[in-house]
Coordinates of C-alpha atoms in Angstrom, one line a residue:
Chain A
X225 CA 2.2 -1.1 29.0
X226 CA 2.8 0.0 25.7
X227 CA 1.8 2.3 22.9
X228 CA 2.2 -0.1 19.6
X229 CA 1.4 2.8 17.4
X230 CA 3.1 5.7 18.8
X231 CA 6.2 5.2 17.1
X232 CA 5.7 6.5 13.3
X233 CA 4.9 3.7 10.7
X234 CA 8.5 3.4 9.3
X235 CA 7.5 0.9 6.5
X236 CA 5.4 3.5 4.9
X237 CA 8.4 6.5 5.5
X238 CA 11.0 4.6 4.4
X239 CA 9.5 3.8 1.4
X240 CA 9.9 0.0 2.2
X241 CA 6.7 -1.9 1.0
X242 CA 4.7 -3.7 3.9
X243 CA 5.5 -7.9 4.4
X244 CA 3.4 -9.6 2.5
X245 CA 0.3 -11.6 4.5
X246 CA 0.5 -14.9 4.8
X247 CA -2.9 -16.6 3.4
X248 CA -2.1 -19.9 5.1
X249 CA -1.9 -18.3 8.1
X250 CA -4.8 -19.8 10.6
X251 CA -7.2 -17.9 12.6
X252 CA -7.9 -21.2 14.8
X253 CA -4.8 -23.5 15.0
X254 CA -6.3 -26.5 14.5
X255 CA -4.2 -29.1 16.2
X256 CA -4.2 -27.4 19.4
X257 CA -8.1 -28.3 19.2
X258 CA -8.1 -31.3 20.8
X259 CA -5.9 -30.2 24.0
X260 CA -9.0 -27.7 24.5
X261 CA -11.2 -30.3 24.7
X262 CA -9.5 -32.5 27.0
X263 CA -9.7 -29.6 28.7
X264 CA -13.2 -28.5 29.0
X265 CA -13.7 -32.9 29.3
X266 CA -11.9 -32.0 32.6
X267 CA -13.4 -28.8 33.7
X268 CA -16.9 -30.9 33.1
X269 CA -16.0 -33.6 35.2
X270 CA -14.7 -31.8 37.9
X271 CA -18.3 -29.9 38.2
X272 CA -19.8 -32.9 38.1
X273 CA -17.7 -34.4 40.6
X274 CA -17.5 -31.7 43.0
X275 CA -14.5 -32.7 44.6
X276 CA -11.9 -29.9 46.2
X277 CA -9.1 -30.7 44.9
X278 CA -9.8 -30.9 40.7
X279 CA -11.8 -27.2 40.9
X280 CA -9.4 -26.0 43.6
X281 CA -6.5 -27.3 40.7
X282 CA -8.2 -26.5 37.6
X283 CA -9.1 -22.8 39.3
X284 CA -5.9 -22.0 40.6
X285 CA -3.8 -22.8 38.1
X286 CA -5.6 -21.7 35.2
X287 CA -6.0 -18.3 36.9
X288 CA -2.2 -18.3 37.7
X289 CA -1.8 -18.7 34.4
X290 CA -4.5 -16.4 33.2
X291 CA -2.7 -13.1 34.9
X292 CA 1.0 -14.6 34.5
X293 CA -0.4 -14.2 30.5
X294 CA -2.2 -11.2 30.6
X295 CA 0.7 -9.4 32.8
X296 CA 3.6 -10.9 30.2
X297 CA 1.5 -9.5 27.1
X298 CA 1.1 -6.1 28.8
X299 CA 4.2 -5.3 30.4
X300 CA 6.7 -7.6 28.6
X301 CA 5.7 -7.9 25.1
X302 CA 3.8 -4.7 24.5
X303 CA 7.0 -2.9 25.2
X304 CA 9.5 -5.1 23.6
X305 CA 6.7 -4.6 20.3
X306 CA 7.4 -0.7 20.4
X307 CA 11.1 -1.2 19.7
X308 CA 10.8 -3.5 16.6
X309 CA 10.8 -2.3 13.4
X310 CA 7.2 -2.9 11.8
X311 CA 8.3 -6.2 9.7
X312 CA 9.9 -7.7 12.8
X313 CA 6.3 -6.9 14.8
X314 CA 4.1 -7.5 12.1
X315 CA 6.5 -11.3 12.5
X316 CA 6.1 -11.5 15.9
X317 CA 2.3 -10.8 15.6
X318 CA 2.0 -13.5 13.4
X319 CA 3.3 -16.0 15.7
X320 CA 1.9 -14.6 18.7
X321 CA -2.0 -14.4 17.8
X322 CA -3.2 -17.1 16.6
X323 CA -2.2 -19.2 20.2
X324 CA -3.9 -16.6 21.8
X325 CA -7.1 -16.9 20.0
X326 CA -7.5 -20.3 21.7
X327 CA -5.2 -19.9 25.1
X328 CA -7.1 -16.9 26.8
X329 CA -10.7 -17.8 26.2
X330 CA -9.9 -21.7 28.0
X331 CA -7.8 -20.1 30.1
X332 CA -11.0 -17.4 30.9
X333 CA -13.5 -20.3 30.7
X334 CA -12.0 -23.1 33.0
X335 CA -10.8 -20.3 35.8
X336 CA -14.3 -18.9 36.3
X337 CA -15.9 -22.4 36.2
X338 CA -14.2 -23.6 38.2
X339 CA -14.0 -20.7 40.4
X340 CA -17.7 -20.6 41.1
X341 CA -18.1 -24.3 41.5
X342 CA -15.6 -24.0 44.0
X343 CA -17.1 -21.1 46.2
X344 CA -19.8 -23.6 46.4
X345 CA -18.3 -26.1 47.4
X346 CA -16.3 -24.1 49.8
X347 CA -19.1 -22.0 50.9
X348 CA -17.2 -18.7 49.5
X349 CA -20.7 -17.8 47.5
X350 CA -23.3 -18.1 50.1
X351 CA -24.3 -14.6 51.2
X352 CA -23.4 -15.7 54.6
X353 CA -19.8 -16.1 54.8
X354 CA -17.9 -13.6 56.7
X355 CA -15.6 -12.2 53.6
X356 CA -18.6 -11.9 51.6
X357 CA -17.9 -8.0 50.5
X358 CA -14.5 -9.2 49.3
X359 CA -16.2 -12.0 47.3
X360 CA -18.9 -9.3 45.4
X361 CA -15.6 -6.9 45.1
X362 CA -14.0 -10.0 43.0
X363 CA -17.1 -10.3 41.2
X364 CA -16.6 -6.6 40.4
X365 CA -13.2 -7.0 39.0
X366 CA -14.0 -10.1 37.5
X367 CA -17.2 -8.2 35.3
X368 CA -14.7 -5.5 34.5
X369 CA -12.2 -7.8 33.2
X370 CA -14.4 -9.9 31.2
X371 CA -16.1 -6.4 29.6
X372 CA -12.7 -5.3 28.3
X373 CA -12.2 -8.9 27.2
X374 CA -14.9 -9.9 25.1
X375 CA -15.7 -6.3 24.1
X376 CA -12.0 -5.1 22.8
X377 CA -9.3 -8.2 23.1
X378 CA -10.9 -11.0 21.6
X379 CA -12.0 -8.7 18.6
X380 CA -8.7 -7.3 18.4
X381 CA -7.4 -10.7 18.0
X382 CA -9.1 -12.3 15.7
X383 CA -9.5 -9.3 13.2
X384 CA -5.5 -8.6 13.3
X385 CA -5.3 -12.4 11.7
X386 CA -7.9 -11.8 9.4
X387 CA -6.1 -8.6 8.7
X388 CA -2.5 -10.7 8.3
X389 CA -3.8 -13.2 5.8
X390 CA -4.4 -10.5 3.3
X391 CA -2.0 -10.9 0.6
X392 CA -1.3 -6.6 1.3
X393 CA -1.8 -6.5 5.2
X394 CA -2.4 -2.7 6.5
X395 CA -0.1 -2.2 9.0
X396 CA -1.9 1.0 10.2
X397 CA -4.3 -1.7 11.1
X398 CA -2.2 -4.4 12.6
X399 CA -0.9 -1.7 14.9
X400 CA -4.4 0.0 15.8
X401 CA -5.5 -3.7 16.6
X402 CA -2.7 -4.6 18.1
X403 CA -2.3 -1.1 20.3
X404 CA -5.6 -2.4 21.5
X405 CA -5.0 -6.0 21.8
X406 CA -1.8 -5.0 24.4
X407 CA -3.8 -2.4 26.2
X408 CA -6.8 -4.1 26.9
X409 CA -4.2 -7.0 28.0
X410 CA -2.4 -5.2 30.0
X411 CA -5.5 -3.2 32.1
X412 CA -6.6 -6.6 32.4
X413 CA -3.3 -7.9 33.8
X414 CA -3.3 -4.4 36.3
X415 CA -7.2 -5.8 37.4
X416 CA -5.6 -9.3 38.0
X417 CA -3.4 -7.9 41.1
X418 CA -6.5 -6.5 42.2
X419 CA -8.0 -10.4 42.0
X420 CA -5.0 -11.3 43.7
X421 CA -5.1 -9.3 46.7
X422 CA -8.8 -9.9 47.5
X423 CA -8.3 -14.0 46.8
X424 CA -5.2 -13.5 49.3
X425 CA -6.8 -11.6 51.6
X426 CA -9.9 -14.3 51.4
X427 CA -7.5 -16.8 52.7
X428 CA -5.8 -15.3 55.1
X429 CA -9.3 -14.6 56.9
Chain B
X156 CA -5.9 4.9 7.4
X157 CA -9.2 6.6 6.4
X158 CA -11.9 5.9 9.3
X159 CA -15.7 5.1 8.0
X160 CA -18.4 6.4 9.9
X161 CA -19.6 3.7 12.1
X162 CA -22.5 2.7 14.4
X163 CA -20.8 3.0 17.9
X164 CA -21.2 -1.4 17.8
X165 CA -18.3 -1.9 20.1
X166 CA -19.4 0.4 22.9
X167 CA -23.1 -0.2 22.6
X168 CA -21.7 -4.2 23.1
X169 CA -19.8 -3.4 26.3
X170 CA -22.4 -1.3 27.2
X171 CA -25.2 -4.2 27.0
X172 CA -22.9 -6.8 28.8
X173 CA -21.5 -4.7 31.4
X174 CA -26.0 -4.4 32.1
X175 CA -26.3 -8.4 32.1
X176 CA -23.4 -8.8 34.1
X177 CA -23.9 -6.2 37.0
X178 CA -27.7 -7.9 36.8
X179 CA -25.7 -11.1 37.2
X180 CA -23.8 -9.9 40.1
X181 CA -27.2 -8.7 42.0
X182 CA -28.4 -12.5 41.7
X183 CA -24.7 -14.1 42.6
X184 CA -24.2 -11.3 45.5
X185 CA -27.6 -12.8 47.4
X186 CA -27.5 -16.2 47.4
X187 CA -28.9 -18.7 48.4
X188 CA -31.3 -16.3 49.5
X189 CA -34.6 -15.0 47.8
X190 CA -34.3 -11.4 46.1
X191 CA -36.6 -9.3 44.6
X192 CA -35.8 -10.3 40.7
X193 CA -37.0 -6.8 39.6
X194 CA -33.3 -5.2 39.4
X195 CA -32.2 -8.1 37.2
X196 CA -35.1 -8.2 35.2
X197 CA -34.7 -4.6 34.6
X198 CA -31.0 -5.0 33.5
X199 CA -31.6 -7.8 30.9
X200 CA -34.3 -6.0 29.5
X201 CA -31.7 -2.7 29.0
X202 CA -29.1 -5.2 27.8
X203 CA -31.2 -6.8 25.7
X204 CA -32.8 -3.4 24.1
X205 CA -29.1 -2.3 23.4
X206 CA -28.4 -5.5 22.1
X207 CA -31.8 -4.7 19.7
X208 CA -30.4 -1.0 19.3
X209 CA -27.2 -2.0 18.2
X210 CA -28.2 -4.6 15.5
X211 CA -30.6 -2.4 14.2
X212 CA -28.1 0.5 13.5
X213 CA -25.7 -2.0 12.0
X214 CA -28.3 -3.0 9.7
X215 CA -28.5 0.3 8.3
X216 CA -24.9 0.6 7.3
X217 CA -24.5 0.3 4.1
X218 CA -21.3 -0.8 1.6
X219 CA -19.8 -3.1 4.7
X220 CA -18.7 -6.5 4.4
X221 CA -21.7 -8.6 5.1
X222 CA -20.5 -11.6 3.6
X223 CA -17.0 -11.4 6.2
X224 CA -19.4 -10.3 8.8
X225 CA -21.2 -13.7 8.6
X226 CA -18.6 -15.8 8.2
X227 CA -17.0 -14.9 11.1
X228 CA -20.2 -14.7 12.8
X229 CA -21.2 -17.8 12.3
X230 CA -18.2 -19.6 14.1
X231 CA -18.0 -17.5 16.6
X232 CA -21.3 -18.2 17.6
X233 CA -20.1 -21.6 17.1
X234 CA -17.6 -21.4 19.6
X235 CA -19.9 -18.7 22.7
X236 CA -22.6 -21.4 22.2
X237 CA -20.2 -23.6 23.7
X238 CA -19.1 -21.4 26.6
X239 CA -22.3 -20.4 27.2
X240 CA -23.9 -24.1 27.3
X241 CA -20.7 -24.6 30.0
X242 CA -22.0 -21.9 31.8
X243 CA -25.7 -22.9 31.8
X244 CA -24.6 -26.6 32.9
X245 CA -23.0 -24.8 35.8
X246 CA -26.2 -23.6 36.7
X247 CA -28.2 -26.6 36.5
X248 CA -25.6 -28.9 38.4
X249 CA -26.2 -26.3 41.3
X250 CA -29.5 -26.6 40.8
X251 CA -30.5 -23.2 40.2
X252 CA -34.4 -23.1 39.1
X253 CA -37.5 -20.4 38.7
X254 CA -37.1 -16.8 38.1
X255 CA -33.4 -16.4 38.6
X256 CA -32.7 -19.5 36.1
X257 CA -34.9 -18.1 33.5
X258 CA -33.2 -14.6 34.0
X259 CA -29.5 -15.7 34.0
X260 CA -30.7 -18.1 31.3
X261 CA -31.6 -15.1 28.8
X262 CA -28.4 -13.1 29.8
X263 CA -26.6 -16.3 28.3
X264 CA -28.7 -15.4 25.4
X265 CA -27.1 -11.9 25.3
X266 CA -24.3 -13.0 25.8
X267 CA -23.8 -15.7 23.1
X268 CA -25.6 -13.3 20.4
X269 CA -23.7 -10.4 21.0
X270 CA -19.9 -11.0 21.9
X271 CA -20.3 -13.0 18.0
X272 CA -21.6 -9.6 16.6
X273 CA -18.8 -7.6 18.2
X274 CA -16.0 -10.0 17.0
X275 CA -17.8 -10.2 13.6
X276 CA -18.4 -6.6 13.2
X277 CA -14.5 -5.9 14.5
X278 CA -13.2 -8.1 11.0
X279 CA -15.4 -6.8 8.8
X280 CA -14.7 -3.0 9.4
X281 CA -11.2 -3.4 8.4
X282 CA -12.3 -5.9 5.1

């Protein structure tokens, strides 16, 4: 992981006046709308259905993608953020953010669904079944994660756009929200390999 | 950056749905089987009076953006309604009923009222 603001602000030390905002700059990217609801349209009718294999899809690869995402923001691009001059990340930040607003809560949404309606199906959720300590010890991690999610990241997300469609962005502020944004991704990411081991160890038996 | 002195909104929101989600776990940890709902019941109602707690000292702050704060209230509530009505269809379709329906049911509630507050509250701050 990375610390975003522990390199000094060198727009404001140089002298070198902030990149403007960008007031066309949208909080929700609208086009990629409708891929979320096809989406959720899926992740409804495979509850309804009940079949294994679209929750065991929809679950797995949506939580693949869930940590692959959390770990890359945490341990890739928070670091690679640190070395960039404050333009360049206040740039990147701009592209970055607004796909996230709508990637990590589907992503979030469709893995847990489909997660539970799968330990149904499967049996994984009744009290009963043998690895049930290493089912409430996901549920654990899972209530951690989602704390730290909807508490600190989404926040963070969304008020660093409002923040970049200022025509005079702060970017003391983009970097505290965006310190936070890569830290809360990147604990997140570390709790994933904990989800990771106990879903292994679940199917190993 | 000059800091304002602010209600402590963020932690009293993690603080109220780490409560409905460790109630949640209780419930999730027994089934199918019948459990006392007391412990669940008991962390709602905490969640729920942190929830109160929270909006009450928010209320009080004065010269904050109120007019960002309900705009991007507004469609985030938009948008946790959603999730949480996805959530609450799970628990039909598995047929969930009584006590623990009605108490999962309300920790929705939380849920969908105060993740919009903390996202709200996070834009306006910086406004």
């Amino acid at each position: 992981m990375t610390d975003v603001v522990a390199e000094p602000l060198r727009t404001g030390e140089s002298g070198r006046e902030a990149p403007a905002g960008r007031a066309d700059l949208q909080i929700v990217p609208t086009r990629a709308l409708p891929a979320v609801g096809v989406v959720f349209a899926l992740l409804v009718w495979a509850i309804a259905a009940n079949k294994l294999w679209p929750l065991m899809f929809l679950h797995v690869a949506f939580g693949a993608a869930w940590t692959v995402v959390d770990l890359f923001l945490g341990f890739i691009i928070g670091p690679i953020m640190r070395r960039l001059p404050v333009p360049a990340r206040i740039e990147l930040t701009m592209n970055l953010m607004p796909k996230t607003v709508l990637l990590m809560p589907t992503l979030v949404t469709v893995t847990l669904a489909a997660g539970w309606q799968l330990g149904t199906v499967m049996g994984t959720v009744d009290s009963a079944y043998f690895h049930h300590g290493w089912i409430v010890a996901s549920y654990i991690v899972v209530a951690c994660m989602a704390v730290i999610a909807l508490g600190l990241l989404s926040p963070a997300n969304i008020a660093v756009l409002f923040e970049l469609k200022k025509p005079h962005p702060n970017p003391a502020v983009i970097q505290k929200l965006m310190k936070r944004f890569i830290y809360a991704a990147g604990f997140t990411g570390a709790l994933q390999l904990g989800i990771l081991v106990i879903m292994t160890r679940i199917r190993v038996g | 950056m000059s800091e304002r002195a602010l209600p402590p909104v963020t932690a009293l929101g993690m603080a109220s749905l780490a409560l409905i989600l460790a109630g949640g776990i209780y419930l999730a940890a027994h089934l199918p089987r019948q459990v006392p709902l007391a412990p669940a019941v008991v962390l709602l109602i905490a969640s729920a009076l942190v929830l109160a707690i929270n909006l009450v000292l928010l209320a009080r702050v004065r010269d904050f953006a109120w007019g960002t704060f309900f705009t991007v209230g507004k469609w985030a509530l938009l948008a946790y309604v959603i999730t949480a009505g996805l959530i609450e269809y799970a628990f039909l379709r598995d047929g969930l009923s009584g006590g623990p329906l009605v108490v999962l049911t309300l920790s929705i509630v939380v849920y969908a009222v105060h993740v919009p507050v903390l996202i709200a509250f996070t834009v306006a701050r910086y406004a």
